């Protein structure tokens, strides 16, 4: 997906993951996302970015409603251009052979 700096604002002001884990005595585990993940959350389409061009897919991802329509339109336009020009494939060529990716999602295990 096109870089979305606005995503950082969605977690600004929240306690850190480390603080949350310490509070409940949990360990933090990375959650690798398989390339063909069917769950439909924001990171699920990391190797299938064309899915983000589908309005129905985006409506199932809460991040878009939180970012707002202007950010969404900009991101979709930019992604469409990057896919058409081959820029996305060039920038992400190291992803296409991965079966799973570690995208920063974490699980707290108590």
mmCIF file of N, CA and C in Angstrom:
data_model
loop_
_atom_site.group_PDB
_atom_site.id
_atom_site.type_symbol
_atom_site.label_atom_id
_atom_site.label_comp_id
_atom_site.label_asym_id
_atom_site.label_seq_id
_atom_site.Cartn_x
_atom_site.Cartn_y
_atom_site.Cartn_z
ATOM 1 N N UNK A 1 0.850 -1.179 0.000
ATOM 2 C CA UNK A 1 0.000 0.000 0.000
ATOM 3 C C UNK A 1 0.887 1.229 0.000
ATOM 4 N N UNK A 2 0.398 2.270 -0.530
ATOM 5 C CA UNK A 2 1.094 3.541 -0.524
ATOM 6 C C UNK A 2 1.315 3.971 0.921
ATOM 7 N N UNK A 3 2.411 4.620 1.179
ATOM 8 C CA UNK A 3 2.689 5.092 2.521
ATOM 9 C C UNK A 3 1.563 5.999 3.002
ATOM 10 N N UNK A 4 1.103 5.725 4.212
ATOM 11 C CA UNK A 4 0.028 6.514 4.821
ATOM 12 C C UNK A 4 0.493 7.027 6.176
ATOM 13 N N UNK A 5 1.176 8.160 6.201
ATOM 14 C CA UNK A 5 1.661 8.681 7.488
ATOM 15 C C UNK A 5 0.524 8.950 8.468
ATOM 16 N N UNK A 6 -0.683 9.142 7.956
ATOM 17 C CA UNK A 6 -1.829 9.429 8.820
ATOM 18 C C UNK A 6 -2.170 8.255 9.739
ATOM 19 N N UNK A 7 -1.742 7.051 9.387
ATOM 20 C CA UNK A 7 -2.027 5.891 10.223
ATOM 21 C C UNK A 7 -1.416 6.078 11.619
ATOM 22 N N UNK A 8 -0.260 6.713 11.687
ATOM 23 C CA UNK A 8 0.393 6.938 12.981
ATOM 24 C C UNK A 8 -0.481 7.752 13.924
ATOM 25 N N UNK A 9 -1.302 8.625 13.382
ATOM 26 C CA UNK A 9 -2.160 9.439 14.237
ATOM 27 C C UNK A 9 -3.248 8.606 14.910
ATOM 28 N N UNK A 10 -3.541 7.437 14.357
ATOM 29 C CA UNK A 10 -4.585 6.595 14.933
ATOM 30 C C UNK A 10 -4.175 5.976 16.263
ATOM 31 N N UNK A 11 -2.887 5.863 16.496
ATOM 32 C CA UNK A 11 -2.414 5.272 17.757
ATOM 33 C C UNK A 11 -1.731 6.292 18.665
ATOM 34 N N UNK A 12 -1.629 7.515 18.204
ATOM 35 C CA UNK A 12 -0.983 8.560 19.015
ATOM 36 C C UNK A 12 -1.734 8.734 20.327
ATOM 37 N N UNK A 13 -0.989 8.819 21.394
ATOM 38 C CA UNK A 13 -1.581 9.049 22.701
ATOM 39 C C UNK A 13 -1.998 7.784 23.437
ATOM 40 N N UNK A 14 -1.923 6.668 22.778
ATOM 41 C CA UNK A 14 -2.259 5.401 23.439
ATOM 42 C C UNK A 14 -1.055 4.890 24.209
ATOM 43 N N UNK A 15 -1.285 4.079 25.246
ATOM 44 C CA UNK A 15 -0.149 3.483 25.964
ATOM 45 C C UNK A 15 0.664 2.598 25.016
ATOM 46 N N UNK A 16 1.947 2.507 25.278
ATOM 47 C CA UNK A 16 2.804 1.662 24.437
ATOM 48 C C UNK A 16 2.446 0.193 24.649
ATOM 49 N N UNK A 17 2.789 -0.604 23.666
ATOM 50 C CA UNK A 17 2.531 -2.033 23.770
ATOM 51 C C UNK A 17 3.297 -2.634 24.947
ATOM 52 N N UNK A 18 4.526 -2.159 25.144
ATOM 53 C CA UNK A 18 5.323 -2.627 26.276
ATOM 54 C C UNK A 18 4.656 -2.325 27.605
ATOM 55 N N UNK A 19 4.088 -1.133 27.730
ATOM 56 C CA UNK A 19 3.395 -0.766 28.965
ATOM 57 C C UNK A 19 2.160 -1.635 29.175
ATOM 58 N N UNK A 20 1.424 -1.878 28.113
ATOM 59 C CA UNK A 20 0.241 -2.742 28.224
ATOM 60 C C UNK A 20 0.636 -4.161 28.627
ATOM 61 N N UNK A 21 1.683 -4.687 28.007
ATOM 62 C CA UNK A 21 2.142 -6.040 28.335
ATOM 63 C C UNK A 21 2.587 -6.125 29.788
ATOM 64 N N UNK A 22 3.323 -5.121 30.245
ATOM 65 C CA UNK A 22 3.780 -5.114 31.630
ATOM 66 C C UNK A 22 2.603 -5.059 32.599
ATOM 67 N N UNK A 23 1.599 -4.298 32.269
ATOM 68 C CA UNK A 23 0.428 -4.156 33.142
ATOM 69 C C UNK A 23 -0.276 -5.485 33.365
ATOM 70 N N UNK A 24 -0.369 -6.304 32.328
ATOM 71 C CA UNK A 24 -1.086 -7.574 32.478
ATOM 72 C C UNK A 24 -0.147 -8.777 32.585
ATOM 73 N N UNK A 25 1.153 -8.528 32.638
ATOM 74 C CA UNK A 25 2.127 -9.611 32.754
ATOM 75 C C UNK A 25 2.189 -10.484 31.516
ATOM 76 N N UNK A 26 2.106 -9.880 30.358
ATOM 77 C CA UNK A 26 2.087 -10.631 29.101
ATOM 78 C C UNK A 26 3.419 -10.532 28.377
ATOM 79 N N UNK A 27 3.623 -11.474 27.502
ATOM 80 C CA UNK A 27 4.758 -11.376 26.571
ATOM 81 C C UNK A 27 4.207 -10.912 25.228
ATOM 82 N N UNK A 28 5.084 -10.346 24.437
ATOM 83 C CA UNK A 28 4.692 -9.806 23.135
ATOM 84 C C UNK A 28 5.218 -10.736 22.042
ATOM 85 N N UNK A 29 4.309 -11.194 21.196
ATOM 86 C CA UNK A 29 4.673 -12.094 20.099
ATOM 87 C C UNK A 29 4.351 -11.433 18.758
ATOM 88 N N UNK A 30 5.269 -11.513 17.796
ATOM 89 C CA UNK A 30 4.940 -11.003 16.455
ATOM 90 C C UNK A 30 3.892 -11.906 15.800
ATOM 91 N N UNK A 31 3.079 -11.315 14.943
ATOM 92 C CA UNK A 31 2.048 -12.060 14.217
ATOM 93 C C UNK A 31 2.342 -11.932 12.724
ATOM 94 N N UNK A 32 2.994 -12.937 12.139
ATOM 95 C CA UNK A 32 3.244 -12.882 10.701
ATOM 96 C C UNK A 32 1.922 -13.043 9.943
ATOM 97 N N UNK A 33 1.770 -12.300 8.864
ATOM 98 C CA UNK A 33 0.547 -12.326 8.067
ATOM 99 C C UNK A 33 0.816 -13.118 6.793
ATOM 100 N N UNK A 34 0.093 -14.219 6.568
ATOM 101 C CA UNK A 34 0.299 -14.981 5.339
ATOM 102 C C UNK A 34 -0.115 -14.173 4.112
ATOM 103 N N UNK A 35 0.530 -14.434 3.003
ATOM 104 C CA UNK A 35 0.273 -13.650 1.786
ATOM 105 C C UNK A 35 -1.165 -13.784 1.320
ATOM 106 N N UNK A 36 -1.823 -14.892 1.618
ATOM 107 C CA UNK A 36 -3.183 -15.123 1.146
ATOM 108 C C UNK A 36 -4.212 -15.008 2.275
ATOM 109 N N UNK A 37 -3.899 -14.211 3.266
ATOM 110 C CA UNK A 37 -4.783 -14.008 4.412
ATOM 111 C C UNK A 37 -6.174 -13.582 3.929
ATOM 112 N N UNK A 38 -7.203 -14.215 4.461
ATOM 113 C CA UNK A 38 -8.569 -13.936 4.044
ATOM 114 C C UNK A 38 -9.328 -13.038 5.015
ATOM 115 N N UNK A 39 -8.725 -12.678 6.129
ATOM 116 C CA UNK A 39 -9.438 -11.948 7.175
ATOM 117 C C UNK A 39 -9.872 -10.549 6.773
ATOM 118 N N UNK A 40 -9.186 -9.925 5.869
ATOM 119 C CA UNK A 40 -9.624 -8.637 5.354
ATOM 120 C C UNK A 40 -9.260 -7.426 6.193
ATOM 121 N N UNK A 41 -8.413 -7.555 7.188
ATOM 122 C CA UNK A 41 -7.968 -6.379 7.937
ATOM 123 C C UNK A 41 -6.941 -5.614 7.112
ATOM 124 N N UNK A 42 -6.557 -4.454 7.569
ATOM 125 C CA UNK A 42 -5.744 -3.528 6.787
ATOM 126 C C UNK A 42 -4.501 -4.172 6.173
ATOM 127 N N UNK A 43 -3.773 -4.949 6.945
ATOM 128 C CA UNK A 43 -2.517 -5.519 6.475
ATOM 129 C C UNK A 43 -2.689 -6.800 5.654
ATOM 130 N N UNK A 44 -3.906 -7.323 5.553
ATOM 131 C CA UNK A 44 -4.137 -8.639 4.942
ATOM 132 C C UNK A 44 -3.752 -8.713 3.471
ATOM 133 N N UNK A 45 -3.720 -7.591 2.780
ATOM 134 C CA UNK A 45 -3.500 -7.598 1.331
ATOM 135 C C UNK A 45 -2.097 -7.129 0.946
ATOM 136 N N UNK A 46 -1.143 -7.332 1.828
ATOM 137 C CA UNK A 46 0.195 -6.798 1.614
ATOM 138 C C UNK A 46 0.833 -7.298 0.322
ATOM 139 N N UNK A 47 0.515 -8.494 -0.121
ATOM 140 C CA UNK A 47 1.094 -9.003 -1.367
ATOM 141 C C UNK A 47 0.087 -8.975 -2.515
ATOM 142 N N UNK A 48 -1.106 -8.493 -2.249
ATOM 143 C CA UNK A 48 -2.159 -8.396 -3.255
ATOM 144 C C UNK A 48 -2.738 -6.980 -3.226
ATOM 145 N N UNK A 49 -1.922 -5.971 -3.485
ATOM 146 C CA UNK A 49 -2.353 -4.586 -3.288
ATOM 147 C C UNK A 49 -3.523 -4.157 -4.165
ATOM 148 N N UNK A 50 -3.720 -4.826 -5.282
ATOM 149 C CA UNK A 50 -4.843 -4.473 -6.147
ATOM 150 C C UNK A 50 -6.176 -4.623 -5.409
ATOM 151 N N UNK A 51 -6.216 -5.418 -4.360
ATOM 152 C CA UNK A 51 -7.449 -5.571 -3.569
ATOM 153 C C UNK A 51 -7.885 -4.238 -2.967
ATOM 154 N N UNK A 52 -6.930 -3.386 -2.615
ATOM 155 C CA UNK A 52 -7.276 -2.085 -2.025
ATOM 156 C C UNK A 52 -7.997 -1.163 -3.009
ATOM 157 N N UNK A 53 -7.933 -1.481 -4.289
ATOM 158 C CA UNK A 53 -8.642 -0.670 -5.275
ATOM 159 C C UNK A 53 -10.141 -0.971 -5.269
ATOM 160 N N UNK A 54 -10.525 -2.084 -4.686
ATOM 161 C CA UNK A 54 -11.922 -2.508 -4.631
ATOM 162 C C UNK A 54 -12.628 -1.816 -3.458
ATOM 163 N N UNK A 55 -13.615 -1.030 -3.777
ATOM 164 C CA UNK A 55 -14.371 -0.292 -2.750
ATOM 165 C C UNK A 55 -14.940 -1.234 -1.691
ATOM 166 N N UNK A 56 -15.406 -2.413 -2.093
ATOM 167 C CA UNK A 56 -15.977 -3.363 -1.127
ATOM 168 C C UNK A 56 -14.926 -3.830 -0.140
ATOM 169 N N UNK A 57 -13.717 -4.029 -0.590
ATOM 170 C CA UNK A 57 -12.625 -4.422 0.305
ATOM 171 C C UNK A 57 -12.352 -3.297 1.296
ATOM 172 N N UNK A 58 -12.235 -2.076 0.782
ATOM 173 C CA UNK A 58 -11.941 -0.943 1.672
ATOM 174 C C UNK A 58 -13.051 -0.723 2.694
ATOM 175 N N UNK A 59 -14.299 -0.938 2.333
ATOM 176 C CA UNK A 59 -15.399 -0.742 3.282
ATOM 177 C C UNK A 59 -15.327 -1.732 4.442
ATOM 178 N N UNK A 60 -14.650 -2.857 4.245
ATOM 179 C CA UNK A 60 -14.489 -3.843 5.301
ATOM 180 C C UNK A 60 -13.294 -3.600 6.203
ATOM 181 N N UNK A 61 -12.564 -2.513 5.956
ATOM 182 C CA UNK A 61 -11.349 -2.203 6.716
ATOM 183 C C UNK A 61 -11.571 -0.891 7.466
ATOM 184 N N UNK A 62 -11.641 -0.964 8.784
ATOM 185 C CA UNK A 62 -11.995 0.207 9.588
ATOM 186 C C UNK A 62 -11.005 1.366 9.474
ATOM 187 N N UNK A 63 -9.768 1.077 9.142
ATOM 188 C CA UNK A 63 -8.763 2.144 9.023
ATOM 189 C C UNK A 63 -9.237 3.238 8.063
ATOM 190 N N UNK A 64 -9.868 2.836 6.964
ATOM 191 C CA UNK A 64 -10.276 3.820 5.970
ATOM 192 C C UNK A 64 -11.306 4.797 6.528
ATOM 193 N N UNK A 65 -12.254 4.315 7.303
ATOM 194 C CA UNK A 65 -13.250 5.238 7.862
ATOM 195 C C UNK A 65 -12.608 6.169 8.878
ATOM 196 N N UNK A 66 -11.583 5.711 9.541
ATOM 197 C CA UNK A 66 -10.899 6.542 10.537
ATOM 198 C C UNK A 66 -9.980 7.570 9.880
ATOM 199 N N UNK A 67 -9.451 7.264 8.716
ATOM 200 C CA UNK A 67 -8.560 8.198 8.027
ATOM 201 C C UNK A 67 -9.325 9.259 7.247
ATOM 202 N N UNK A 68 -10.506 8.904 6.795
ATOM 203 C CA UNK A 68 -11.326 9.869 6.082
ATOM 204 C C UNK A 68 -11.232 9.736 4.576
ATOM 205 N N UNK A 69 -12.242 10.275 3.885
ATOM 206 C CA UNK A 69 -12.343 10.091 2.434
ATOM 207 C C UNK A 69 -11.231 10.752 1.625
ATOM 208 N N UNK A 70 -10.729 11.892 2.065
ATOM 209 C CA UNK A 70 -9.657 12.553 1.294
ATOM 210 C C UNK A 70 -8.389 11.713 1.289
ATOM 211 N N UNK A 71 -8.012 11.207 2.456
ATOM 212 C CA UNK A 71 -6.816 10.357 2.545
ATOM 213 C C UNK A 71 -7.032 9.090 1.733
ATOM 214 N N UNK A 72 -8.209 8.514 1.839
ATOM 215 C CA UNK A 72 -8.511 7.297 1.087
ATOM 216 C C UNK A 72 -8.407 7.536 -0.411
ATOM 217 N N UNK A 73 -9.015 8.595 -0.898
ATOM 218 C CA UNK A 73 -8.952 8.891 -2.339
ATOM 219 C C UNK A 73 -7.509 9.082 -2.799
ATOM 220 N N UNK A 74 -6.729 9.821 -2.022
ATOM 221 C CA UNK A 74 -5.323 10.050 -2.377
ATOM 222 C C UNK A 74 -4.559 8.727 -2.425
ATOM 223 N N UNK A 75 -4.760 7.879 -1.435
ATOM 224 C CA UNK A 75 -4.048 6.608 -1.366
ATOM 225 C C UNK A 75 -4.435 5.690 -2.522
ATOM 226 N N UNK A 76 -5.723 5.621 -2.823
ATOM 227 C CA UNK A 76 -6.184 4.762 -3.915
ATOM 228 C C UNK A 76 -5.652 5.269 -5.250
ATOM 229 N N UNK A 77 -5.705 6.570 -5.466
ATOM 230 C CA UNK A 77 -5.188 7.152 -6.717
ATOM 231 C C UNK A 77 -3.694 6.839 -6.863
ATOM 232 N N UNK A 78 -2.950 7.028 -5.792
ATOM 233 C CA UNK A 78 -1.514 6.786 -5.828
ATOM 234 C C UNK A 78 -1.210 5.304 -6.056
ATOM 235 N N UNK A 79 -1.950 4.431 -5.386
ATOM 236 C CA UNK A 79 -1.739 3.000 -5.577
ATOM 237 C C UNK A 79 -2.078 2.587 -6.998
ATOM 238 N N UNK A 80 -3.182 3.072 -7.520
ATOM 239 C CA UNK A 80 -3.571 2.742 -8.893
ATOM 240 C C UNK A 80 -2.457 3.149 -9.870
ATOM 241 N N UNK A 81 -1.905 4.342 -9.686
ATOM 242 C CA UNK A 81 -0.815 4.819 -10.545
ATOM 243 C C UNK A 81 0.432 3.957 -10.384
ATOM 244 N N UNK A 82 0.764 3.618 -9.133
ATOM 245 C CA UNK A 82 1.950 2.799 -8.880
ATOM 246 C C UNK A 82 1.821 1.399 -9.468
ATOM 247 N N UNK A 83 0.629 0.815 -9.389
ATOM 248 C CA UNK A 83 0.414 -0.506 -9.978
ATOM 249 C C UNK A 83 0.497 -0.444 -11.496
ATOM 250 N N UNK A 84 -0.132 0.554 -12.091
ATOM 251 C CA UNK A 84 -0.148 0.684 -13.551
ATOM 252 C C UNK A 84 1.245 0.942 -14.122
ATOM 253 N N UNK A 85 2.039 1.718 -13.410
ATOM 254 C CA UNK A 85 3.369 2.069 -13.909
ATOM 255 C C UNK A 85 4.430 1.022 -13.597
ATOM 256 N N UNK A 86 4.126 0.104 -12.697
ATOM 257 C CA UNK A 86 5.117 -0.878 -12.269
ATOM 258 C C UNK A 86 5.940 -0.430 -11.074
ATOM 259 N N UNK A 87 5.702 0.798 -10.603
ATOM 260 C CA UNK A 87 6.462 1.295 -9.439
ATOM 261 C C UNK A 87 6.243 0.429 -8.204
ATOM 262 N N UNK A 88 4.992 0.001 -7.980
ATOM 263 C CA UNK A 88 4.722 -0.833 -6.800
ATOM 264 C C UNK A 88 5.539 -2.114 -6.876
ATOM 265 N N UNK A 89 5.519 -2.782 -8.015
ATOM 266 C CA UNK A 89 6.255 -4.037 -8.183
ATOM 267 C C UNK A 89 7.760 -3.821 -7.990
ATOM 268 N N UNK A 90 8.266 -2.719 -8.504
ATOM 269 C CA UNK A 90 9.700 -2.432 -8.354
ATOM 270 C C UNK A 90 10.070 -2.189 -6.890
ATOM 271 N N UNK A 91 9.278 -1.361 -6.204
ATOM 272 C CA UNK A 91 9.566 -1.048 -4.791
ATOM 273 C C UNK A 91 9.400 -2.258 -3.879
ATOM 274 N N UNK A 92 8.548 -3.191 -4.265
ATOM 275 C CA UNK A 92 8.204 -4.301 -3.385
ATOM 276 C C UNK A 92 8.615 -5.659 -3.932
ATOM 277 N N UNK A 93 9.574 -5.673 -4.808
ATOM 278 C CA UNK A 93 9.971 -6.930 -5.449
ATOM 279 C C UNK A 93 10.439 -7.982 -4.445
ATOM 280 N N UNK A 94 10.923 -7.554 -3.282
ATOM 281 C CA UNK A 94 11.369 -8.517 -2.269
ATOM 282 C C UNK A 94 10.194 -9.195 -1.557
ATOM 283 N N UNK A 95 8.977 -8.707 -1.743
ATOM 284 C CA UNK A 95 7.814 -9.291 -1.078
ATOM 285 C C UNK A 95 7.179 -10.440 -1.849
ATOM 286 N N UNK A 96 7.280 -10.432 -3.145
ATOM 287 C CA UNK A 96 6.486 -11.347 -3.968
ATOM 288 C C UNK A 96 6.797 -12.826 -3.751
ATOM 289 N N UNK A 97 7.937 -13.150 -3.212
ATOM 290 C CA UNK A 97 8.269 -14.547 -2.961
ATOM 291 C C UNK A 97 8.047 -14.965 -1.510
ATOM 292 N N UNK A 98 7.634 -14.040 -0.662
ATOM 293 C CA UNK A 98 7.402 -14.377 0.741
ATOM 294 C C UNK A 98 6.064 -15.073 0.927
ATOM 295 N N UNK A 99 6.041 -16.061 1.811
ATOM 296 C CA UNK A 99 4.786 -16.726 2.167
ATOM 297 C C UNK A 99 4.060 -15.977 3.278
ATOM 298 N N UNK A 100 4.820 -15.237 4.082
ATOM 299 C CA UNK A 100 4.250 -14.455 5.176
ATOM 300 C C UNK A 100 5.156 -13.245 5.405
ATOM 301 N N UNK A 101 4.579 -12.210 5.991
ATOM 302 C CA UNK A 101 5.353 -11.002 6.278
ATOM 303 C C UNK A 101 5.083 -10.552 7.705
ATOM 304 N N UNK A 102 6.127 -10.049 8.325
ATOM 305 C CA UNK A 102 6.007 -9.489 9.661
ATOM 306 C C UNK A 102 5.792 -8.000 9.473
ATOM 307 N N UNK A 103 4.574 -7.533 9.729
ATOM 308 C CA UNK A 103 4.186 -6.159 9.410
ATOM 309 C C UNK A 103 3.973 -5.288 10.631
ATOM 310 N N UNK A 104 4.459 -5.735 11.765
ATOM 311 C CA UNK A 104 4.357 -4.927 12.973
ATOM 312 C C UNK A 104 3.182 -5.279 13.868
ATOM 313 N N UNK A 105 2.362 -6.236 13.466
ATOM 314 C CA UNK A 105 1.251 -6.638 14.334
ATOM 315 C C UNK A 105 1.790 -7.502 15.472
ATOM 316 N N UNK A 106 1.247 -7.303 16.642
ATOM 317 C CA UNK A 106 1.713 -8.020 17.833
ATOM 318 C C UNK A 106 0.544 -8.604 18.596
ATOM 319 N N UNK A 107 0.816 -9.705 19.274
ATOM 320 C CA UNK A 107 -0.162 -10.378 20.115
ATOM 321 C C UNK A 107 0.358 -10.359 21.543
ATOM 322 N N UNK A 108 -0.486 -9.963 22.465
ATOM 323 C CA UNK A 108 -0.124 -10.039 23.880
ATOM 324 C C UNK A 108 -0.595 -11.385 24.403
ATOM 325 N N UNK A 109 0.345 -12.157 24.955
ATOM 326 C CA UNK A 109 0.026 -13.487 25.479
ATOM 327 C C UNK A 109 0.236 -13.461 26.979
ATOM 328 N N UNK A 110 -0.856 -13.603 27.716
ATOM 329 C CA UNK A 110 -0.778 -13.554 29.189
ATOM 330 C C UNK A 110 -0.759 -14.949 29.762
#
